[in-house]
Amino acid sequence: MNYLVKTLTSTVCLLATCALAQADVIFTDDFTEYTAGELIPTGGDNLWSGTLPVGELTFTAEDDTEHYFSAGSNKYAVMSVATTVDNANVLVTTGIFDTTYTGQMTFSFYDPSSATHDGTGWLLRLGASAGNGSSAFGVYIKNGTLILAAGSSLNASGGTISTYTMDTAHELSIVFNNSNSSLTYAGGTVASGTMDIYLDGERIGDDLAGSGGAGVDSVISNFNFTAKTWNSTFESTLYVDDFNVDTSISIPEPSSSGLIFGGFLGLAWLLRRFKGHKKG
């Protein structure tokens, strides 16, 4: 009996270890290490590479005293253009992370109705660098609507992907595939040069077309947010938290939790069978 328990327990632990080992996180930031009320450090060896043009956008860490993202102690980041910017793109971008062609980007956002978007919206781009010419995918976040970026210039003409509730925290996950072949994962299949998008765990976009000038079979090594104006003005604030970019896909649920839960269910079932066999 003890041998069986030890053997089965070891098997479950091994499965859990293997599942965790499959994950390959190449970028993560939950903002807990930054000083609340101060600008998030950029450039050099920092995770974030900077803001352009300097001074037109603030990128600060804040204590989550209003519990936007967590009921407990937490910090998040605020991207804000406090004064109207006329026909100028304002950029926050990450440093270069390990190159990949496929993967999953997940983060949380809170769009406050007290600071609605004046302009085209916050454009999230994925590509090799911050420019349109090196981008492969794009999504706009604006006043309760997610809009697909389109064309080489990533304009906001790709159509509405979904709507979301303002003044509420949401989780957005993008499964991207910029390889030459299709990508199969637990949630489905992503065609070459397209992305699947999930909002709060529900798929809202299937095989959505890429955009930008990078093209298929170009590497993804950067994500960035741009305050797009398109010959108009821009003024807005967006709260963000819990960024994660992973070369493995954990949708619809993390494989590690499924394996562990399934392993313990299997262990319980086998133990019941073993006890029943001894009684018989």
PDB file of N, CA, C and O in Angstrom, residues 4 8 261-277:
ATOM      1  N   LEU A   4       2.579   1.720  -3.262  1.00  0.00           N
ATOM      2  CA  LEU A   4       1.673   2.223  -4.299  1.00  0.00           C
ATOM      3  C   LEU A   4       1.457   3.720  -4.150  1.00  0.00           C
ATOM      4  O   LEU A   4       1.505   4.473  -5.123  1.00  0.00           O
ATOM      5  N   LEU A   8       2.538   6.451  -6.940  1.00  0.00           N
ATOM      6  CA  LEU A   8       1.562   7.313  -7.586  1.00  0.00           C
ATOM      7  C   LEU A   8       1.825   8.779  -7.281  1.00  0.00           C
ATOM      8  O   LEU A   8       1.697   9.640  -8.139  1.00  0.00           O
ATOM      9  N   PHE A 261      -4.409  18.462 -11.102  1.00  0.00           N
ATOM     10  CA  PHE A 261      -5.750  18.096 -10.677  1.00  0.00           C
ATOM     11  C   PHE A 261      -6.110  16.713 -11.169  1.00  0.00           C
ATOM     12  O   PHE A 261      -6.619  15.873 -10.430  1.00  0.00           O
ATOM     13  N   GLY A 262      -5.818  16.446 -12.444  1.00  0.00           N
ATOM     14  CA  GLY A 262      -6.106  15.136 -13.003  1.00  0.00           C
ATOM     15  C   GLY A 262      -5.301  14.040 -12.331  1.00  0.00           C
ATOM     16  O   GLY A 262      -5.778  12.929 -12.106  1.00  0.00           O
ATOM     17  N   GLY A 263      -4.060  14.359 -11.982  1.00  0.00           N
ATOM     18  CA  GLY A 263      -3.210  13.367 -11.325  1.00  0.00           C
ATOM     19  C   GLY A 263      -3.741  12.990  -9.964  1.00  0.00           C
ATOM     20  O   GLY A 263      -3.777  11.813  -9.600  1.00  0.00           O
ATOM     21  N   PHE A 264      -4.199  13.974  -9.191  1.00  0.00           N
ATOM     22  CA  PHE A 264      -4.731  13.673  -7.866  1.00  0.00           C
ATOM     23  C   PHE A 264      -6.066  12.940  -7.954  1.00  0.00           C
ATOM     24  O   PHE A 264      -6.368  12.085  -7.121  1.00  0.00           O
ATOM     25  N   LEU A 265      -6.866  13.257  -8.962  1.00  0.00           N
ATOM     26  CA  LEU A 265      -8.094  12.498  -9.162  1.00  0.00           C
ATOM     27  C   LEU A 265      -7.782  11.044  -9.473  1.00  0.00           C
ATOM     28  O   LEU A 265      -8.419  10.122  -8.965  1.00  0.00           O
ATOM     29  N   GLY A 266      -6.756  10.847 -10.318  1.00  0.00           N
ATOM     30  CA  GLY A 266      -6.340   9.494 -10.642  1.00  0.00           C
ATOM     31  C   GLY A 266      -5.807   8.765  -9.426  1.00  0.00           C
ATOM     32  O   GLY A 266      -6.065   7.569  -9.224  1.00  0.00           O
ATOM     33  N   LEU A 267      -5.054   9.456  -8.607  1.00  0.00           N
ATOM     34  CA  LEU A 267      -4.510   8.867  -7.389  1.00  0.00           C
ATOM     35  C   LEU A 267      -5.636   8.444  -6.455  1.00  0.00           C
ATOM     36  O   LEU A 267      -5.633   7.334  -5.904  1.00  0.00           O
ATOM     37  N   ALA A 268      -6.632   9.300  -6.275  1.00  0.00           N
ATOM     38  CA  ALA A 268      -7.753   8.978  -5.395  1.00  0.00           C
ATOM     39  C   ALA A 268      -8.523   7.771  -5.917  1.00  0.00           C
ATOM     40  O   ALA A 268      -8.929   6.886  -5.148  1.00  0.00           O
ATOM     41  N   TRP A 269      -8.723   7.707  -7.222  1.00  0.00           N
ATOM     42  CA  TRP A 269      -9.465   6.589  -7.821  1.00  0.00           C
ATOM     43  C   TRP A 269      -8.720   5.283  -7.632  1.00  0.00           C
ATOM     44  O   TRP A 269      -9.309   4.261  -7.246  1.00  0.00           O
ATOM     45  N   LEU A 270      -7.405   5.301  -7.852  1.00  0.00           N
ATOM     46  CA  LEU A 270      -6.621   4.076  -7.713  1.00  0.00           C
ATOM     47  C   LEU A 270      -6.566   3.602  -6.268  1.00  0.00           C
ATOM     48  O   LEU A 270      -6.585   2.407  -5.983  1.00  0.00           O
ATOM     49  N   LEU A 271      -6.503   4.550  -5.330  1.00  0.00           N
ATOM     50  CA  LEU A 271      -6.488   4.174  -3.919  1.00  0.00           C
ATOM     51  C   LEU A 271      -7.807   3.520  -3.512  1.00  0.00           C
ATOM     52  O   LEU A 271      -7.817   2.542  -2.759  1.00  0.00           O
ATOM     53  N   ARG A 272      -8.922   4.069  -4.031  1.00  0.00           N
ATOM     54  CA  ARG A 272     -10.213   3.443  -3.736  1.00  0.00           C
ATOM     55  C   ARG A 272     -10.283   2.032  -4.291  1.00  0.00           C
ATOM     56  O   ARG A 272     -10.779   1.120  -3.642  1.00  0.00           O
ATOM     57  N   ARG A 273      -9.785   1.861  -5.508  1.00  0.00           N
ATOM     58  CA  ARG A 273      -9.771   0.528  -6.113  1.00  0.00           C
ATOM     59  C   ARG A 273      -8.902  -0.425  -5.315  1.00  0.00           C
ATOM     60  O   ARG A 273      -9.236  -1.580  -5.108  1.00  0.00           O
ATOM     61  N   PHE A 274      -7.770   0.095  -4.839  1.00  0.00           N
ATOM     62  CA  PHE A 274      -6.839  -0.744  -4.090  1.00  0.00           C
ATOM     63  C   PHE A 274      -7.474  -1.202  -2.771  1.00  0.00           C
ATOM     64  O   PHE A 274      -7.395  -2.364  -2.396  1.00  0.00           O
ATOM     65  N   LYS A 275      -8.136  -0.259  -2.061  1.00  0.00           N
ATOM     66  CA  LYS A 275      -8.789  -0.607  -0.798  1.00  0.00           C
ATOM     67  C   LYS A 275      -9.917  -1.607  -1.037  1.00  0.00           C
ATOM     68  O   LYS A 275     -10.102  -2.559  -0.275  1.00  0.00           O
ATOM     69  N   GLY A 276     -10.696  -1.402  -2.103  1.00  0.00           N
ATOM     70  CA  GLY A 276     -11.788  -2.323  -2.416  1.00  0.00           C
ATOM     71  C   GLY A 276     -11.274  -3.703  -2.726  1.00  0.00           C
ATOM     72  O   GLY A 276     -11.860  -4.718  -2.349  1.00  0.00           O
ATOM     73  N   HIS A 277     -10.127  -3.780  -3.407  1.00  0.00           N
ATOM     74  CA  HIS A 277      -9.546  -5.075  -3.757  1.00  0.00           C
ATOM     75  C   HIS A 277      -9.095  -5.810  -2.498  1.00  0.00           C
ATOM     76  O   HIS A 277      -9.292  -7.023  -2.356  1.00  0.00           O
TER      77      HIS A 277
END
